[in-house]
mmCIF file of C-alpha atoms in Angstrom:
data_model
loop_
_atom_site.group_PDB
_atom_site.id
_atom_site.type_symbol
_atom_site.label_atom_id
_atom_site.label_comp_id
_atom_site.label_asym_id
_atom_site.label_seq_id
_atom_site.Cartn_x
_atom_site.Cartn_y
_atom_site.Cartn_z
ATOM 1 C CA MET A 69 0.000 0.000 0.000
ATOM 2 C CA THR A 70 1.254 3.456 -0.856
ATOM 3 C CA ILE A 71 0.058 6.158 1.475
ATOM 4 C CA ASP A 72 1.223 9.528 2.765
ATOM 5 C CA SER A 73 3.739 8.955 5.569
ATOM 6 C CA THR A 74 2.367 11.714 7.776
ATOM 7 C CA PRO A 75 0.624 10.164 10.827
ATOM 8 C CA THR A 76 -3.090 10.257 10.240
ATOM 9 C CA LEU A 77 -5.610 11.877 12.525
ATOM 10 C CA PHE A 78 -7.091 8.409 12.907
ATOM 11 C CA ASP A 79 -3.717 7.147 14.127
ATOM 12 C CA VAL A 80 -3.439 9.950 16.684
ATOM 13 C CA ALA A 81 -6.975 9.247 17.866
ATOM 14 C CA SER A 82 -6.140 5.561 18.097
ATOM 15 C CA ALA A 83 -3.381 6.256 20.576
ATOM 16 C CA SER A 84 -5.742 8.238 22.773
ATOM 17 C CA VAL A 85 -8.225 5.400 22.737
ATOM 18 C CA VAL A 86 -5.548 2.977 23.839
ATOM 19 C CA ASP A 87 -4.665 5.215 26.762
ATOM 20 C CA GLY A 88 -8.134 4.710 28.182
ATOM 21 C CA ASP A 89 -11.804 5.128 27.421
ATOM 22 C CA ASP A 90 -14.275 4.240 30.162
ATOM 23 C CA ARG A 91 -17.417 4.708 28.083
ATOM 24 C CA THR A 92 -19.505 1.706 27.140
ATOM 25 C CA PRO A 93 -18.536 0.398 23.692
ATOM 26 C CA LEU A 94 -22.001 0.958 22.206
ATOM 27 C CA LEU A 95 -23.903 4.206 21.805
ATOM 28 C CA PRO A 96 -27.385 4.290 23.360
ATOM 29 C CA VAL A 97 -30.385 3.513 21.187
ATOM 30 C CA ARG A 98 -31.449 7.089 20.495
ATOM 31 C CA HIS A 99 -34.858 6.189 19.086
ATOM 32 C CA PRO A 100 -36.117 3.239 21.181
ATOM 33 C CA ASN A 101 -39.601 3.318 19.687
ATOM 34 C CA GLN A 102 -38.240 2.797 16.190
ATOM 35 C CA ASP A 103 -36.800 -0.416 14.754
ATOM 36 C CA LEU A 104 -33.459 0.772 13.427
ATOM 37 C CA PHE A 105 -33.576 -1.571 10.474
ATOM 38 C CA ILE A 106 -37.255 -1.914 9.602
ATOM 39 C CA CYS A 107 -38.410 1.655 9.916
ATOM 40 C CA ASP A 108 -40.241 2.561 6.743
ATOM 41 C CA VAL A 109 -42.973 1.346 4.465
ATOM 42 C CA LEU A 110 -40.546 -0.695 2.368
ATOM 43 C CA ASP A 111 -39.119 -2.555 5.387
ATOM 44 C CA ALA A 112 -35.603 -1.559 4.357
ATOM 45 C CA ILE A 113 -32.896 -3.632 6.013
ATOM 46 C CA PRO A 114 -29.490 -1.890 5.999
ATOM 47 C CA LYS A 115 -27.152 -3.036 3.259
ATOM 48 C CA ASP A 116 -23.554 -2.140 2.465
ATOM 49 C CA ASP A 117 -21.747 -2.505 -0.851
ATOM 50 C CA MET A 118 -19.014 -5.137 -0.833
ATOM 51 C CA ALA A 119 -16.436 -3.045 -2.700
ATOM 52 C CA SER A 120 -16.181 -0.394 0.027
ATOM 53 C CA MET A 121 -16.410 -3.094 2.727
ATOM 54 C CA GLU A 122 -13.330 -4.769 1.250
ATOM 55 C CA HIS A 123 -11.219 -1.664 0.553
ATOM 56 C CA PRO A 124 -10.465 1.403 2.757
ATOM 57 C CA VAL A 125 -12.499 4.017 0.890
ATOM 58 C CA PHE A 126 -13.626 6.016 3.931
ATOM 59 C CA SER A 127 -11.548 7.931 6.457
ATOM 60 C CA LEU A 128 -11.609 6.725 10.060
ATOM 61 C CA SER A 129 -10.673 10.166 11.358
ATOM 62 C CA THR A 130 -13.037 12.124 13.563
ATOM 63 C CA LYS A 131 -11.444 15.386 12.363
ATOM 64 C CA PRO A 132 -10.995 16.770 8.834
ATOM 65 C CA ASP A 133 -8.729 14.423 6.881
ATOM 66 C CA ASN A 134 -7.163 16.199 3.903
ATOM 67 C CA ARG A 135 -4.701 13.542 2.732
ATOM 68 C CA THR A 136 -4.793 11.917 -0.665
ATOM 69 C CA ARG A 137 -4.613 8.180 -0.090
ATOM 70 C CA ARG A 138 -3.578 5.353 -2.404
ATOM 71 C CA TYR A 139 -4.245 1.681 -1.682
ATOM 72 C CA GLU A 140 -3.080 -1.345 -3.667
ATOM 73 C CA HIS A 141 -3.890 -5.001 -2.983
ATOM 74 C CA ASN A 142 -4.053 -8.057 -5.270
ATOM 75 C CA GLY A 143 -4.177 -5.947 -8.426
ATOM 76 C CA ASN A 144 -6.831 -3.572 -7.072
ATOM 77 C CA VAL A 145 -5.815 0.085 -6.984
ATOM 78 C CA ILE A 146 -7.819 2.831 -5.345
ATOM 79 C CA GLU A 147 -6.917 6.487 -4.860
ATOM 80 C CA ILE A 148 -9.102 8.685 -2.674
ATOM 81 C CA ILE A 149 -8.759 12.450 -3.144
ATOM 82 C CA PRO A 150 -10.345 14.856 -0.626
ATOM 83 C CA SER A 151 -12.226 18.048 -1.302
ATOM 84 C CA GLY A 152 -11.733 21.218 0.692
ATOM 85 C CA LYS A 153 -14.029 19.715 3.353
ATOM 86 C CA GLY A 154 -11.800 16.625 3.669
ATOM 87 C CA LEU A 155 -12.346 12.961 2.911
ATOM 88 C CA ALA A 156 -15.708 11.297 3.402
ATOM 89 C CA THR A 157 -15.691 9.469 6.742
ATOM 90 C CA ILE A 158 -17.055 6.113 7.779
ATOM 91 C CA HIS A 159 -19.831 7.985 9.643
ATOM 92 C CA ASP A 160 -20.707 9.796 6.409
ATOM 93 C CA LYS A 161 -21.103 6.354 4.894
ATOM 94 C CA ASP A 162 -24.307 5.924 6.943
ATOM 95 C CA ILE A 163 -26.059 7.954 4.251
ATOM 96 C CA LEU A 164 -24.884 5.605 1.516
ATOM 97 C CA ILE A 165 -25.921 2.583 3.575
ATOM 98 C CA TYR A 166 -29.391 4.037 4.020
ATOM 99 C CA CYS A 167 -29.728 4.749 0.286
ATOM 100 C CA ILE A 168 -28.494 1.273 -0.657
ATOM 101 C CA SER A 169 -30.958 -0.234 1.811
ATOM 102 C CA GLN A 170 -33.869 1.651 0.270
ATOM 103 C CA LEU A 171 -33.000 0.529 -3.254
ATOM 104 C CA VAL A 172 -32.507 -3.126 -2.278
ATOM 105 C CA ALA A 173 -35.853 -3.034 -0.467
ATOM 106 C CA LYS A 174 -37.514 -1.772 -3.645
ATOM 107 C CA MET A 175 -35.870 -4.552 -5.623
ATOM 108 C CA ASN A 176 -37.181 -7.071 -3.080
ATOM 109 C CA GLN A 177 -40.647 -5.671 -3.745
ATOM 110 C CA GLY A 178 -40.168 -6.282 -7.462
ATOM 111 C CA GLU A 179 -39.692 -2.601 -8.317
ATOM 112 C CA GLN A 180 -37.089 -1.180 -10.678
ATOM 113 C CA PRO A 181 -34.529 0.872 -8.704
ATOM 114 C CA SER A 182 -33.196 4.266 -9.760
ATOM 115 C CA ARG A 183 -29.854 5.922 -9.076
ATOM 116 C CA THR A 184 -31.761 8.837 -7.542
ATOM 117 C CA VAL A 185 -33.144 8.076 -4.087
ATOM 118 C CA ARG A 186 -35.907 10.251 -2.644
ATOM 119 C CA LEU A 187 -36.087 10.212 1.129
ATOM 120 C CA GLN A 188 -37.010 12.111 4.267
ATOM 121 C CA ALA A 189 -34.067 13.434 6.245
ATOM 122 C CA TYR A 190 -35.674 12.594 9.593
ATOM 123 C CA ASP A 191 -36.156 8.945 8.636
ATOM 124 C CA MET A 192 -32.506 8.653 7.674
ATOM 125 C CA LEU A 193 -31.369 10.157 10.980
ATOM 126 C CA VAL A 194 -33.576 7.762 12.946
ATOM 127 C CA ALA A 195 -32.602 4.693 10.934
ATOM 128 C CA THR A 196 -28.875 5.378 11.441
ATOM 129 C CA ASN A 197 -29.283 6.137 15.190
ATOM 130 C CA ARG A 198 -28.294 9.790 14.808
ATOM 131 C CA GLN A 199 -29.485 12.827 16.690
ATOM 132 C CA THR A 200 -32.537 14.563 15.246
ATOM 133 C CA SER A 201 -31.603 17.955 16.699
ATOM 134 C CA GLY A 202 -30.515 20.920 14.590
ATOM 135 C CA GLU A 203 -26.939 19.737 15.033
ATOM 136 C CA GLY A 204 -27.884 16.353 13.579
ATOM 137 C CA TYR A 205 -29.199 18.016 10.413
ATOM 138 C CA ARG A 206 -26.099 20.218 10.138
ATOM 139 C CA LEU A 207 -23.812 17.205 10.427
ATOM 140 C CA MET A 208 -25.823 15.403 7.766
ATOM 141 C CA ALA A 209 -25.445 18.368 5.398
ATOM 142 C CA ASP A 210 -21.667 18.333 5.986
ATOM 143 C CA ALA A 211 -21.613 14.583 5.313
ATOM 144 C CA LEU A 212 -23.406 15.067 1.987
ATOM 145 C CA THR A 213 -20.841 17.711 1.030
ATOM 146 C CA ARG A 214 -17.922 15.357 1.777
ATOM 147 C CA LEU A 215 -19.570 12.460 -0.074
ATOM 148 C CA ARG A 216 -20.057 14.680 -3.120
ATOM 149 C CA GLY A 217 -16.591 16.233 -2.907
ATOM 150 C CA THR A 218 -14.468 13.130 -2.285
ATOM 151 C CA THR A 219 -13.075 11.820 -5.574
ATOM 152 C CA VAL A 220 -12.277 8.142 -6.125
ATOM 153 C CA ARG A 221 -10.060 6.809 -8.903
ATOM 154 C CA THR A 222 -10.049 3.006 -9.096
ATOM 155 C CA ASN A 223 -10.054 -0.129 -11.213
ATOM 156 C CA ILE A 224 -12.096 -2.140 -8.660
ATOM 157 C CA GLN A 225 -14.922 -4.058 -10.257
ATOM 158 C CA THR A 226 -18.564 -3.490 -9.364
ATOM 159 C CA GLY A 227 -21.236 -5.586 -11.015
ATOM 160 C CA GLY A 228 -18.590 -7.627 -12.864
ATOM 161 C CA VAL A 229 -17.257 -4.577 -14.746
ATOM 162 C CA GLU A 230 -13.609 -3.547 -14.412
ATOM 163 C CA GLU A 231 -12.528 -0.196 -15.749
ATOM 164 C CA THR A 232 -10.600 2.744 -14.388
ATOM 165 C CA ARG A 233 -13.185 5.245 -13.193
ATOM 166 C CA ILE A 234 -12.981 8.670 -11.570
ATOM 167 C CA PHE A 235 -16.100 9.634 -9.637
ATOM 168 C CA GLY A 236 -17.617 11.041 -6.476
ATOM 169 C CA LEU A 237 -19.312 8.740 -3.981
ATOM 170 C CA ILE A 238 -22.577 10.495 -4.763
ATOM 171 C CA GLU A 239 -23.251 12.420 -7.942
ATOM 172 C CA GLU A 240 -25.406 15.076 -6.328
ATOM 173 C CA ALA A 241 -27.718 15.837 -3.430
ATOM 174 C CA ASN A 242 -30.748 18.056 -3.726
ATOM 175 C CA ILE A 243 -32.625 19.412 -0.710
ATOM 176 C CA THR A 244 -36.153 19.718 -2.054
ATOM 177 C CA ARG A 245 -37.939 20.993 1.054
ATOM 178 C CA LYS A 246 -36.955 22.742 4.285
ATOM 179 C CA THR A 247 -38.659 23.759 7.513
ATOM 180 C CA PHE A 248 -39.159 27.402 8.412
ATOM 181 C CA ASP A 249 -35.960 27.305 10.500
ATOM 182 C CA GLY A 250 -33.876 25.885 7.653
ATOM 183 C CA ARG A 251 -33.777 22.179 8.533
ATOM 184 C CA MET A 252 -33.920 19.859 5.545
ATOM 185 C CA LEU A 253 -37.039 17.730 5.200
ATOM 186 C CA ASP A 254 -36.986 16.000 1.818
ATOM 187 C CA LEU A 255 -33.848 14.974 -0.060
ATOM 188 C CA GLU A 256 -32.912 13.561 -3.425
ATOM 189 C CA ILE A 257 -29.548 11.798 -3.566
ATOM 190 C CA THR A 258 -28.122 10.544 -6.848
ATOM 191 C CA LEU A 259 -25.605 7.753 -6.322
ATOM 192 C CA SER A 260 -22.497 7.242 -8.410
ATOM 193 C CA GLU A 261 -22.701 4.678 -11.197
ATOM 194 C CA TRP A 262 -20.015 2.663 -9.351
ATOM 195 C CA VAL A 263 -22.173 2.304 -6.219
ATOM 196 C CA TYR A 264 -25.349 1.785 -8.238
ATOM 197 C CA ARG A 265 -23.832 -1.138 -10.146
ATOM 198 C CA SER A 266 -23.075 -2.842 -6.828
ATOM 199 C CA ILE A 267 -26.733 -2.521 -5.873
ATOM 200 C CA ILE A 268 -28.357 -3.796 -9.053
ATOM 201 C CA SER A 269 -25.947 -6.741 -9.174
ATOM 202 C CA LYS A 270 -26.713 -7.379 -5.464
ATOM 203 C CA ASN A 271 -23.057 -7.131 -4.439
ATOM 204 C CA VAL A 272 -24.302 -6.015 -1.032
ATOM 205 C CA LEU A 273 -24.417 -7.488 2.468
ATOM 206 C CA THR A 274 -26.697 -7.007 5.455
ATOM 207 C CA LEU A 275 -25.401 -5.168 8.519
ATOM 208 C CA HIS A 276 -26.246 -5.962 12.129
ATOM 209 C CA ARG A 277 -28.596 -3.555 13.915
ATOM 210 C CA ASP A 278 -25.784 -2.469 16.287
ATOM 211 C CA TYR A 279 -23.434 -1.308 13.528
ATOM 212 C CA PHE A 280 -24.754 2.251 13.916
ATOM 213 C CA ARG A 281 -24.199 2.057 17.687
ATOM 214 C CA LEU A 282 -20.471 1.350 17.512
ATOM 215 C CA ARG A 283 -18.720 4.391 18.962
ATOM 216 C CA LYS A 284 -15.331 3.983 17.329
ATOM 217 C CA PRO A 285 -14.812 4.351 13.576
ATOM 218 C CA PHE A 286 -12.129 1.667 13.763
ATOM 219 C CA GLU A 287 -14.612 -0.865 15.170
ATOM 220 C CA ARG A 288 -17.005 -0.120 12.329
ATOM 221 C CA ARG A 289 -14.210 -0.829 9.876
ATOM 222 C CA MET A 290 -13.297 -4.074 11.641
ATOM 223 C CA TYR A 291 -16.926 -5.155 11.529
ATOM 224 C CA GLU A 292 -17.197 -4.398 7.802
ATOM 225 C CA LEU A 293 -14.182 -6.602 7.095
ATOM 226 C CA ALA A 294 -15.478 -9.433 9.286
ATOM 227 C CA ARG A 295 -18.919 -9.253 7.694
ATOM 228 C CA LYS A 296 -17.367 -9.338 4.215
ATOM 229 C CA HIS A 297 -14.872 -12.162 4.817
ATOM 230 C CA CYS A 298 -16.408 -14.251 7.591
ATOM 231 C CA GLY A 299 -20.051 -13.835 6.616
ATOM 232 C CA VAL A 300 -21.958 -16.867 7.940
ATOM 233 C CA LYS A 301 -18.853 -19.070 8.176
ATOM 234 C CA ASP A 302 -17.766 -20.305 11.605
ATOM 235 C CA GLU A 303 -14.683 -18.112 11.774
ATOM 236 C CA TRP A 304 -12.198 -15.944 9.897
ATOM 237 C CA LYS A 305 -8.584 -15.073 10.681
ATOM 238 C CA ILE A 306 -6.469 -12.150 9.517
ATOM 239 C CA GLY A 307 -2.934 -11.105 10.380
ATOM 240 C CA LEU A 308 -2.351 -7.813 12.173
ATOM 241 C CA GLU A 309 -0.352 -6.195 9.353
ATOM 242 C CA LEU A 310 -2.944 -7.079 6.703
ATOM 243 C CA LEU A 311 -5.736 -5.803 8.939
ATOM 244 C CA GLN A 312 -3.816 -2.545 9.357
ATOM 245 C CA LYS A 313 -3.470 -2.253 5.579
ATOM 246 C CA LYS A 314 -7.169 -2.920 4.961
ATOM 247 C CA CYS A 315 -8.101 -0.318 7.585
ATOM 248 C CA GLY A 316 -5.933 2.307 5.867
ATOM 249 C CA SER A 317 -3.927 3.045 9.004
ATOM 250 C CA ASN A 318 -0.342 4.315 8.863
ATOM 251 C CA SER A 319 0.340 4.272 12.591
ATOM 252 C CA PRO A 320 3.287 2.332 14.025
ATOM 253 C CA LEU A 321 2.427 -1.355 14.284
ATOM 254 C CA ARG A 322 2.785 -1.300 18.074
ATOM 255 C CA VAL A 323 0.135 1.432 18.323
ATOM 256 C CA PHE A 324 -2.195 -0.409 15.971
ATOM 257 C CA ARG A 325 -1.635 -3.634 17.927
ATOM 258 C CA ALA A 326 -2.611 -1.897 21.164
ATOM 259 C CA LEU A 327 -5.776 -0.545 19.535
ATOM 260 C CA VAL A 328 -6.855 -3.990 18.331
ATOM 261 C CA LYS A 329 -6.053 -5.460 21.729
ATOM 262 C CA LYS A 330 -8.318 -2.881 23.378
ATOM 263 C CA VAL A 331 -11.183 -3.792 21.045
ATOM 264 C CA CYS A 332 -10.718 -7.477 21.919
ATOM 265 C CA GLU A 333 -10.679 -6.688 25.649
ATOM 266 C CA HIS A 334 -13.867 -4.636 25.361
ATOM 267 C CA ASP A 335 -15.557 -7.439 23.465
ATOM 268 C CA ALA A 336 -14.472 -9.968 26.102
ATOM 269 C CA ASP A 337 -15.995 -7.739 28.793
ATOM 270 C CA HIS A 338 -19.149 -6.594 27.004
ATOM 271 C CA GLY A 339 -19.753 -8.941 24.059
ATOM 272 C CA HIS A 340 -20.612 -5.803 22.111
ATOM 273 C CA PHE A 341 -19.042 -6.534 18.732
ATOM 274 C CA PRO A 342 -21.891 -7.287 16.287
ATOM 275 C CA ASP A 343 -22.252 -10.811 14.854
ATOM 276 C CA TYR A 344 -18.744 -11.930 15.792
ATOM 277 C CA ALA A 345 -16.621 -12.485 18.902
ATOM 278 C CA VAL A 346 -13.172 -11.042 18.279
ATOM 279 C CA THR A 347 -9.874 -12.177 19.885
ATOM 280 C CA MET A 348 -6.170 -11.765 19.101
ATOM 281 C CA THR A 349 -3.313 -14.227 19.634
ATOM 282 C CA ASP A 350 0.257 -13.657 18.418
ATOM 283 C CA ASP A 351 -0.798 -10.893 16.001
ATOM 284 C CA VAL A 352 -3.558 -13.012 14.454
ATOM 285 C CA ILE A 353 -7.095 -11.661 14.853
ATOM 286 C CA LEU A 354 -9.854 -14.282 14.991
ATOM 287 C CA PHE A 355 -13.510 -13.503 14.354
ATOM 288 C CA ARG A 356 -15.923 -16.240 15.533
ATOM 289 C CA ASN A 357 -19.525 -16.211 14.353
ATOM 290 C CA ARG A 358 -21.961 -15.741 17.224
ATOM 291 C CA SER A 359 -24.917 -16.768 15.078
ATOM 292 C CA GLY A 360 -26.709 -20.079 14.926
ATOM 293 C CA LEU A 361 -27.457 -19.330 11.275
ATOM 294 C CA LYS A 362 -24.124 -20.728 10.083
ATOM 295 C CA SER A 363 -23.741 -24.274 8.798
ATOM 296 C CA LYS A 364 -27.457 -24.609 7.985
ATOM 297 C CA PRO A 365 -28.593 -26.364 4.785
ATOM 298 C CA ASP A 366 -29.638 -24.275 1.839
ATOM 299 C CA PRO A 367 -33.440 -24.081 2.035
ATOM 300 C CA VAL A 368 -33.768 -24.847 -1.669
ATOM 301 C CA THR A 369 -32.794 -28.447 -0.899
ATOM 302 C CA VAL A 370 -35.774 -28.898 1.428
ATOM 303 C CA ASP A 371 -38.351 -28.673 -1.359
ATOM 304 C CA ASP A 372 -37.200 -28.651 -4.974
ATOM 305 C CA ASP A 373 -40.167 -26.701 -6.300
ATOM 306 C CA ALA A 374 -40.316 -24.216 -3.431
ATOM 307 C CA PRO A 375 -39.330 -20.574 -4.063
ATOM 308 C CA TYR A 376 -35.581 -20.164 -3.701
ATOM 309 C CA ILE A 377 -34.399 -17.923 -0.864
ATOM 310 C CA ASP A 378 -30.715 -17.044 -0.984
ATOM 311 C CA PRO A 379 -28.488 -17.107 2.134
ATOM 312 C CA GLU A 380 -28.316 -13.299 2.333
ATOM 313 C CA THR A 381 -32.113 -13.050 2.479
ATOM 314 C CA MET A 382 -32.106 -15.682 5.231
ATOM 315 C CA HIS A 383 -29.725 -13.393 7.095
ATOM 316 C CA ASP A 384 -32.167 -10.522 6.555
ATOM 317 C CA ALA A 385 -34.972 -12.670 7.966
ATOM 318 C CA LYS A 386 -33.169 -12.738 11.306
ATOM 319 C CA THR A 387 -33.551 -8.957 11.441
ATOM 320 C CA ALA A 388 -37.183 -9.079 10.340
ATOM 321 C CA ALA A 389 -38.050 -11.688 13.003
ATOM 322 C CA PRO A 390 -35.464 -11.407 15.811
ATOM 323 C CA GLY A 391 -35.334 -14.424 18.077
ATOM 324 C CA TYR A 392 -37.058 -16.772 15.614
ATOM 325 C CA ASP A 393 -35.541 -19.812 13.903
ATOM 326 C CA VAL A 394 -35.706 -18.461 10.359
ATOM 327 C CA TYR A 395 -35.397 -21.920 8.846
ATOM 328 C CA ALA A 396 -38.510 -23.004 10.732
ATOM 329 C CA LEU A 397 -40.230 -19.855 9.443
ATOM 330 C CA TYR A 398 -39.127 -20.778 5.938
ATOM 331 C CA ASP A 399 -40.744 -24.220 6.303
ATOM 332 C CA GLU A 400 -43.989 -22.577 7.490
ATOM 333 C CA TRP A 401 -43.899 -20.117 4.619
ATOM 334 C CA VAL A 402 -43.391 -22.907 2.057
ATOM 335 C CA SER A 403 -46.309 -24.822 3.582
ATOM 336 C CA TRP A 404 -48.481 -21.706 3.257
ATOM 337 C CA TRP A 405 -47.311 -21.302 -0.347
ATOM 338 C CA HIS A 406 -48.359 -24.888 -1.107
ATOM 339 C CA ASP A 407 -51.730 -24.393 0.609
ATOM 340 C CA MET A 408 -52.361 -21.299 -1.537
ATOM 341 C CA GLY A 409 -51.860 -23.332 -4.711
ATOM 342 C CA LYS A 410 -48.227 -22.374 -5.362
ATOM 343 C CA PRO A 411 -48.947 -18.846 -6.651
ATOM 344 C CA GLU A 412 -46.326 -17.102 -8.758
ATOM 345 C CA LEU A 413 -44.387 -14.659 -6.601
ATOM 346 C CA LYS A 414 -43.166 -11.373 -8.042
ATOM 347 C CA SER A 415 -40.378 -11.310 -5.461
ATOM 348 C CA PRO A 416 -39.923 -14.467 -3.324
ATOM 349 C CA ALA A 417 -37.382 -12.651 -1.108
ATOM 350 C CA GLY A 418 -39.760 -9.764 -0.435
ATOM 351 C CA ALA A 419 -42.669 -12.120 0.218
ATOM 352 C CA PHE A 420 -40.673 -14.225 2.669
ATOM 353 C CA LEU A 421 -39.336 -11.180 4.546
ATOM 354 C CA GLY A 422 -42.876 -9.802 4.770
ATOM 355 C CA PHE A 423 -44.051 -13.130 6.233
ATOM 356 C CA CYS A 424 -41.258 -13.020 8.843
ATOM 357 C CA LYS A 425 -41.989 -9.433 9.799
ATOM 358 C CA LYS A 426 -45.711 -10.106 10.263
ATOM 359 C CA ARG A 427 -44.930 -13.103 12.463
ATOM 360 C CA HIS A 428 -42.679 -10.945 14.630
ATOM 361 C CA GLU A 429 -45.333 -8.207 14.853
ATOM 362 C CA ARG A 430 -47.970 -10.716 15.986
ATOM 363 C CA LYS A 431 -45.713 -12.440 18.496
ATOM 364 C CA PRO A 432 -42.400 -10.716 19.199
ATOM 365 C CA LEU A 433 -39.877 -12.934 20.964
ATOM 366 C CA ARG A 434 -37.628 -10.074 22.069
#
């Protein structure tokens, strides 16, 4: 990896975290009466594109990061160039995640997605566990500016297409309606073609509901990598130096090691890390899947003529019906489908997720 040798603001912040941080690892649920992941009419479950989960596109700094960064790995090259407002941060990425989630939800309903996403600013703040005060709206406006201003030059494939492209993370953002005191109400966000291709080719993965509660940008990045590489497998290992490279950190290895160690200690004490338990031994980081969803048979083998539900949708079903055995729900849903005369389904994934959500609404288990 080629990167500016000046210590990053993320690296400086990392050292301060290592020195001590007595706060709980997770932020509070700011909107307890809202389901963070199933909060609108389309039942949108948060999704992230796999390209930016694999490669360090977003800054982990909590302060303006004005470095140009270059990352190379296995033939993939990505250069991230900041605007005057600095690089887009991993917290700014919440907006992209929300937009991706909306478009995937529409696809699950059998609708044709568009690169332009129309949304309500309040809903996005609630869904990403952000403050809905005036400060929350100001921070969201700054995030949109950084997403539009950050320039990416890369040959990384999305949707099976490899070409060198130069683009912003979003093409534009349009505030279509404001309150009397200037807060944005309705937004239109046009995604880059690079991100949009990931969505329509379904190169996306579901995120755990606590992703937006992780306090530290570095933990969000660690979770993204674990979700991408471990997925529903039992475990995944990565060496410390490769993890440092994939996080985009240029701190001394000893400082980075101490930061990872602190994350592992917090997880041992609180079990807060989403989906995976994380430990480190001899500079090897091990992510173990907490979920009982792993190692289950593909539901298509249960009934050859039943509607096919892919593993990622089964993962989504856990969010739609928390606490339920989603494979048992699948069996019930297939039985219902047979009883109804095997009707043609416009979107089997959307129909199954709707079934799971209604079951949870009738009888929530937690």
